[in-house]
mmCIF file of C-alpha atoms in Angstrom:
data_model
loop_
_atom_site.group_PDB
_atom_site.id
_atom_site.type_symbol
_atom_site.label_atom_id
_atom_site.label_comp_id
_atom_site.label_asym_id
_atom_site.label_seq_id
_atom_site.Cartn_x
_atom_site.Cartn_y
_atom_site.Cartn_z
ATOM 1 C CA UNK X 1 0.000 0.000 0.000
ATOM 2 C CA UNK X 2 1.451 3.568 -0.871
ATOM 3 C CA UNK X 3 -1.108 6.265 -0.452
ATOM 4 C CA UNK X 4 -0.900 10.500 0.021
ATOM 5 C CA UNK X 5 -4.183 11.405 2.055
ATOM 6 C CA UNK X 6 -4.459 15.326 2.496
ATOM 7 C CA UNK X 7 -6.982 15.784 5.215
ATOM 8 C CA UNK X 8 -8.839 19.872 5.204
ATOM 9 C CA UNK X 9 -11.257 21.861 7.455
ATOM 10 C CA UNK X 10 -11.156 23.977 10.466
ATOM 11 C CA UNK X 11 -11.068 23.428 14.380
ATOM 12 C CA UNK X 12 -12.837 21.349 16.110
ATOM 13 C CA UNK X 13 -14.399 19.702 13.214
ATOM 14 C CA UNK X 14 -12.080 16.291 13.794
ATOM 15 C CA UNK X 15 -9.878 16.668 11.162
ATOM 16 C CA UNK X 16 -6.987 15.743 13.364
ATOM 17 C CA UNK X 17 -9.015 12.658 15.113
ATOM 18 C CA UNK X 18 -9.429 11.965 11.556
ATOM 19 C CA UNK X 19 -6.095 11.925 10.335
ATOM 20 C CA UNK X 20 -4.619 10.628 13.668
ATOM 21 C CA UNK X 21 -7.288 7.230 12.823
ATOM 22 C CA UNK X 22 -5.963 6.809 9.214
ATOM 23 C CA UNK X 23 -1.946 7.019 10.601
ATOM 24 C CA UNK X 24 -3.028 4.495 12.790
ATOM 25 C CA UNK X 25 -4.477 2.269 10.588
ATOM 26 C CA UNK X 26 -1.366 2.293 8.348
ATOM 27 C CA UNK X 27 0.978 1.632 11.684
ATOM 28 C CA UNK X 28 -0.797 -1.447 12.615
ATOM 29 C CA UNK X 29 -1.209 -2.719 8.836
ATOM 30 C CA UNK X 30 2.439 -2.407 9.498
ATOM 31 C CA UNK X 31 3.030 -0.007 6.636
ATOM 32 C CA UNK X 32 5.860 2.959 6.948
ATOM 33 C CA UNK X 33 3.976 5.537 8.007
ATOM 34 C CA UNK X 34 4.490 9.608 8.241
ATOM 35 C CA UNK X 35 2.069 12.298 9.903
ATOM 36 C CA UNK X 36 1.956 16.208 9.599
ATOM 37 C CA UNK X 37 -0.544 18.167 10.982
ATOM 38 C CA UNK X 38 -1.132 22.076 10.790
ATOM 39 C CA UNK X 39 -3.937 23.876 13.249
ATOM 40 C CA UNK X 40 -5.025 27.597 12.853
ATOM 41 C CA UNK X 41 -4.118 30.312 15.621
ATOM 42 C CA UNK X 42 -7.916 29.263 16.466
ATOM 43 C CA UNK X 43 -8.842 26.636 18.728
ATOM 44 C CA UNK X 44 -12.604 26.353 17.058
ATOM 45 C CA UNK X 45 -12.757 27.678 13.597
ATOM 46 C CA UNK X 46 -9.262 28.258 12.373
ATOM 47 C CA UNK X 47 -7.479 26.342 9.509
ATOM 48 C CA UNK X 48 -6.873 22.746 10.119
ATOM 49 C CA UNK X 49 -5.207 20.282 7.820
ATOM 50 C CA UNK X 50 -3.330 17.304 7.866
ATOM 51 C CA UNK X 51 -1.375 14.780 5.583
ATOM 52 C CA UNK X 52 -1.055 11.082 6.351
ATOM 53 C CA UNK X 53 1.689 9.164 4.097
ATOM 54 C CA UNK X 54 1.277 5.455 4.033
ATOM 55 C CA UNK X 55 3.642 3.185 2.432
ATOM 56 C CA UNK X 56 7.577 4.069 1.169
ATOM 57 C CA UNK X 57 7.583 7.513 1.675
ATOM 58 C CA UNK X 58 9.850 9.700 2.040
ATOM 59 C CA UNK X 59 9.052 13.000 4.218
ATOM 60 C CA UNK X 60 6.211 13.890 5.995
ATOM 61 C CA UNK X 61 4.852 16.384 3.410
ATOM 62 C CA UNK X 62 2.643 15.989 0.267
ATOM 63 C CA UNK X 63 4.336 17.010 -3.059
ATOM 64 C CA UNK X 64 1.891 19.293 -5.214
ATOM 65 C CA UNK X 65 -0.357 17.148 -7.339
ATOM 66 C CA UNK X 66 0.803 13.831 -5.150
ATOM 67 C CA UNK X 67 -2.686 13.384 -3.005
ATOM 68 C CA UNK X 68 -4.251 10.114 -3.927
ATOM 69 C CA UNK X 69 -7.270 11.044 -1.967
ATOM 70 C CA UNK X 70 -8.587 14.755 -0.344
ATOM 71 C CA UNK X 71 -10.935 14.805 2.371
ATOM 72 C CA UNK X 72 -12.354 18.295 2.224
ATOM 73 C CA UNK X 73 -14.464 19.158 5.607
ATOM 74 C CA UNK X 74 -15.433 22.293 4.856
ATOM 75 C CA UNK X 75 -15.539 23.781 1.711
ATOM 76 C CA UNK X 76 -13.851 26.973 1.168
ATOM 77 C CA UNK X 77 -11.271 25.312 3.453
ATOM 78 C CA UNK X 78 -10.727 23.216 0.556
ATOM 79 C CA UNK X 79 -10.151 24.997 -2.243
ATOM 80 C CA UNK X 80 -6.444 25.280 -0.446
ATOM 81 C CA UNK X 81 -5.938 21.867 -1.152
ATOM 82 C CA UNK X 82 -6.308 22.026 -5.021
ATOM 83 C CA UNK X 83 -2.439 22.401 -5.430
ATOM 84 C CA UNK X 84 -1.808 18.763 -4.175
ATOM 85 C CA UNK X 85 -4.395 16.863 -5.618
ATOM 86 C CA UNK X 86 -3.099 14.245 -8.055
ATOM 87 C CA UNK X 87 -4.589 14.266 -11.395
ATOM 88 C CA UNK X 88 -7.395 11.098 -11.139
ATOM 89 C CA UNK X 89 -7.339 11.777 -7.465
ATOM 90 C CA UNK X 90 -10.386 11.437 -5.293
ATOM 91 C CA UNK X 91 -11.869 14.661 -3.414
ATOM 92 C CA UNK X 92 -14.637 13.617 -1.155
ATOM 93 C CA UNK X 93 -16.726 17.255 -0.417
ATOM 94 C CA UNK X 94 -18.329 17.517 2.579
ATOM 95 C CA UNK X 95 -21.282 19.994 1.816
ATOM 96 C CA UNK X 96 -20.433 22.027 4.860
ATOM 97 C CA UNK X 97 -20.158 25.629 4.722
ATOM 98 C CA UNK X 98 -18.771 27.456 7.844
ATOM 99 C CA UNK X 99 -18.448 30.919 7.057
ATOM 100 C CA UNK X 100 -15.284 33.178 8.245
ATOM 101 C CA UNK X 101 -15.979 36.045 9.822
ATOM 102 C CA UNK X 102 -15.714 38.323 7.501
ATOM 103 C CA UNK X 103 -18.403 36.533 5.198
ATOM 104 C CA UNK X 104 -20.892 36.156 7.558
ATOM 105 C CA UNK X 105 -22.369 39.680 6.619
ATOM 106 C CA UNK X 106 -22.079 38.839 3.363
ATOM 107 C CA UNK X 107 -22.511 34.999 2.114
ATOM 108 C CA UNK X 108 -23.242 36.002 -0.919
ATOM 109 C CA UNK X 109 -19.615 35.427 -1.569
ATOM 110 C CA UNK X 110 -19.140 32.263 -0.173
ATOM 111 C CA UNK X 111 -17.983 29.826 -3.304
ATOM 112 C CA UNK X 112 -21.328 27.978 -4.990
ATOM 113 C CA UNK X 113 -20.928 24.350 -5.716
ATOM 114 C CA UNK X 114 -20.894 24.976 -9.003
ATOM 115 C CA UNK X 115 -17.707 26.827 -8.773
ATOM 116 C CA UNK X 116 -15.932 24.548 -5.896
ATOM 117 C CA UNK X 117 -17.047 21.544 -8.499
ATOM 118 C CA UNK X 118 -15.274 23.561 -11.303
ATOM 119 C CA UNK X 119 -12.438 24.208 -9.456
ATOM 120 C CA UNK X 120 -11.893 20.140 -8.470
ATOM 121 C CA UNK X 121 -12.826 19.079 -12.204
ATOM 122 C CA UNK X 122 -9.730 21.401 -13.541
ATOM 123 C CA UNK X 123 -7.765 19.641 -11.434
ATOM 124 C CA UNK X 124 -8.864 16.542 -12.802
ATOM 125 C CA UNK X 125 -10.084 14.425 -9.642
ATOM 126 C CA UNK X 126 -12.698 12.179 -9.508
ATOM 127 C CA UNK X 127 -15.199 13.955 -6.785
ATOM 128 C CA UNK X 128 -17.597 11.907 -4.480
ATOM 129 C CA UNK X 129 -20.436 14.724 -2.474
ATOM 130 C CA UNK X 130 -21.439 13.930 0.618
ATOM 131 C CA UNK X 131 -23.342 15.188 3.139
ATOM 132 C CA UNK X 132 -21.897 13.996 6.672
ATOM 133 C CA UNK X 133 -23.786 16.240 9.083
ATOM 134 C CA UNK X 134 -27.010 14.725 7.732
ATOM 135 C CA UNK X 135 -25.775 11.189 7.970
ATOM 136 C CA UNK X 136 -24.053 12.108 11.865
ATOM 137 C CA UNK X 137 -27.363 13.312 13.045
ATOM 138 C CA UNK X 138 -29.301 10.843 12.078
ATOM 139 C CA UNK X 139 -26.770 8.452 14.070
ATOM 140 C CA UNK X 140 -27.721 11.173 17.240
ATOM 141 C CA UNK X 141 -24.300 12.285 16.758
ATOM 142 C CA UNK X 142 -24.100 15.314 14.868
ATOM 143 C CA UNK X 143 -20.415 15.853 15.581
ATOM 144 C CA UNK X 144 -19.332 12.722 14.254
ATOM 145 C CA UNK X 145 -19.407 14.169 10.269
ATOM 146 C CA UNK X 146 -15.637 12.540 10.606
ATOM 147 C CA UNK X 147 -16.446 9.620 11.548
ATOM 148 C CA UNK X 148 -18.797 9.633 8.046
ATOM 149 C CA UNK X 149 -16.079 10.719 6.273
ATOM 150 C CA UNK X 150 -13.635 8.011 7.632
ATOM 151 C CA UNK X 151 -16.638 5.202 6.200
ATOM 152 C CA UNK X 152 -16.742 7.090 2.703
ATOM 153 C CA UNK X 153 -12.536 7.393 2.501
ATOM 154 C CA UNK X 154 -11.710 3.657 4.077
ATOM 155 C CA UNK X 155 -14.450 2.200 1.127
ATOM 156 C CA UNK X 156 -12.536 4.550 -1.329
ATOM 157 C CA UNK X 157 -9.370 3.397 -0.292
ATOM 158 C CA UNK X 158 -10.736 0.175 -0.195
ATOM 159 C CA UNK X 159 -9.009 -0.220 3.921
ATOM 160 C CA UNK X 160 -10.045 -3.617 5.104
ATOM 161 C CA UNK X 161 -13.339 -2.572 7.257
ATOM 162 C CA UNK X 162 -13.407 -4.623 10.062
ATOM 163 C CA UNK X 163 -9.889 -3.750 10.886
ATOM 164 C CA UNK X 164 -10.141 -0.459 10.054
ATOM 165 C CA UNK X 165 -13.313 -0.735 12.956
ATOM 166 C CA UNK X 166 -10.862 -2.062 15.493
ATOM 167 C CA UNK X 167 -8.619 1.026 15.284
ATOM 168 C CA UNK X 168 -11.533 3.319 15.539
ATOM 169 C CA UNK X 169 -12.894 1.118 18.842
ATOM 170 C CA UNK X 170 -9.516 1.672 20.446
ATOM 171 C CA UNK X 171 -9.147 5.167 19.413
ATOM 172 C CA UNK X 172 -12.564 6.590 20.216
ATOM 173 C CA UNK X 173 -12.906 7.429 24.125
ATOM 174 C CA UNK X 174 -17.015 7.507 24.086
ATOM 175 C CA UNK X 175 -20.407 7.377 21.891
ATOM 176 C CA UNK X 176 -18.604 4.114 20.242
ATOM 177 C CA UNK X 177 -21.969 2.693 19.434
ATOM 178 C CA UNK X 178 -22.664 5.989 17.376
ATOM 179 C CA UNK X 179 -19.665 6.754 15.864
ATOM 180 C CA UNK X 180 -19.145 3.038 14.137
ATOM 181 C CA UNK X 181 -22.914 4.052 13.265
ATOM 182 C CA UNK X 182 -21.542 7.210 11.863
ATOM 183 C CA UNK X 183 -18.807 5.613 10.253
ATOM 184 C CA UNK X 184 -21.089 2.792 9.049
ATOM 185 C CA UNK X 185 -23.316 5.495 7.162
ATOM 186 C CA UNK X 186 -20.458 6.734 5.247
ATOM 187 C CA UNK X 187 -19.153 3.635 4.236
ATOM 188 C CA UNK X 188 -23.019 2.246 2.969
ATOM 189 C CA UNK X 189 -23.808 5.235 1.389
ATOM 190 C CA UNK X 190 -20.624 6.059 -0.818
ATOM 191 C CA UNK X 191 -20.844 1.623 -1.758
ATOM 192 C CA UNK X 192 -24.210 2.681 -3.247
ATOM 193 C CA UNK X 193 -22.276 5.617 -5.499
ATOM 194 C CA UNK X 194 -19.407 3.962 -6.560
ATOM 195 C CA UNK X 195 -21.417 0.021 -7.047
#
């Protein structure tokens, strides 16, 4: 396995956990594994993003147009990751929009789909939508949109589930039951896009 996962969003969405989970995953496969993780000057709301390199590697750091697969958390948060997607890369969207400050008087000029969709096509990736706070809340955990997005990236990256279940048991301190729910949600409904 050799894979370049650029992880994107801002604090205290679970990008980290996210990322942390996916490391993990790739240590006990017993792959080479190497982590870097960037947070905003804010604890809630700042940039957040992280890279996970799996396999023979060298360096902790993505090359531009080297991501095999982009999870995008928030969406304008995203659009920083274009440089690094690979060209027939996956971007999974997460159709969460958290303005900045400075847009919240005017949303107006938050990016449309339309444009964050043109944006990912120029740079060639294969995109999968999904909307995790929808699936998280109807687990009764509306936090867990990572969790979702850990289901829809470990069926993309076609991770073994079950064990990829085991790391998320031992790495989740509480609401287990609803996070592997979470995760579960992801995982069924991004089978029914792709099968």
């Amino acid at each position: 396995m050799e894979n370049n996962f650029y992880l994107i969003g801002v604090g205290g969405q679970g990008v980290i956990r996210l990322g942390q989970i996916v490391a993990d995953y790739g240590i006990e496969k017993g792959e080479k594994v190497k982590f870097f993780k960037e947070v905003g000057m804010a604890q809630r709301g700042g940039p957040v993003h992280c890279e996970i390199r799996i396999g023979n590697v060298f360096g902790s750091r993505i090359p531009p147009l080297s991501s095999d697969i982009t999870v995008v958390m928030e969406l304008s948060e995203g659009l920083k990751s274009l440089e690094f997607i690979k060209p027939g890369g996956t971007v999974i969207l997460n159709r969460k929009r958290i303005y900045p400050i400075d847009m919240m008087a005017h949303p107006e000029k938050y990016p449309k789909d339309e444009e964050i969709t043109r944006l990912f096509k120029e740079a060639k990736a294969k995109i999968i939508w999904v909307e995790a706070e929808k699936i998280a809340t109807e687990t009764g955990l509306p936090v867990a949109e990572n969790m979702v997005l850990l289901g829809v990236l470990s069926f993309v990256s076609s991770f073994d589930k079950k064990f990829m279940l085991k790391i998320l048991k031992k790495s989740i301190p509480r609401e287990i039951d609803k996070n592997i729910a979470a995760f579960n949600g992801g995982y069924k409904i991004v089978k029914g896009m792709i099968m």
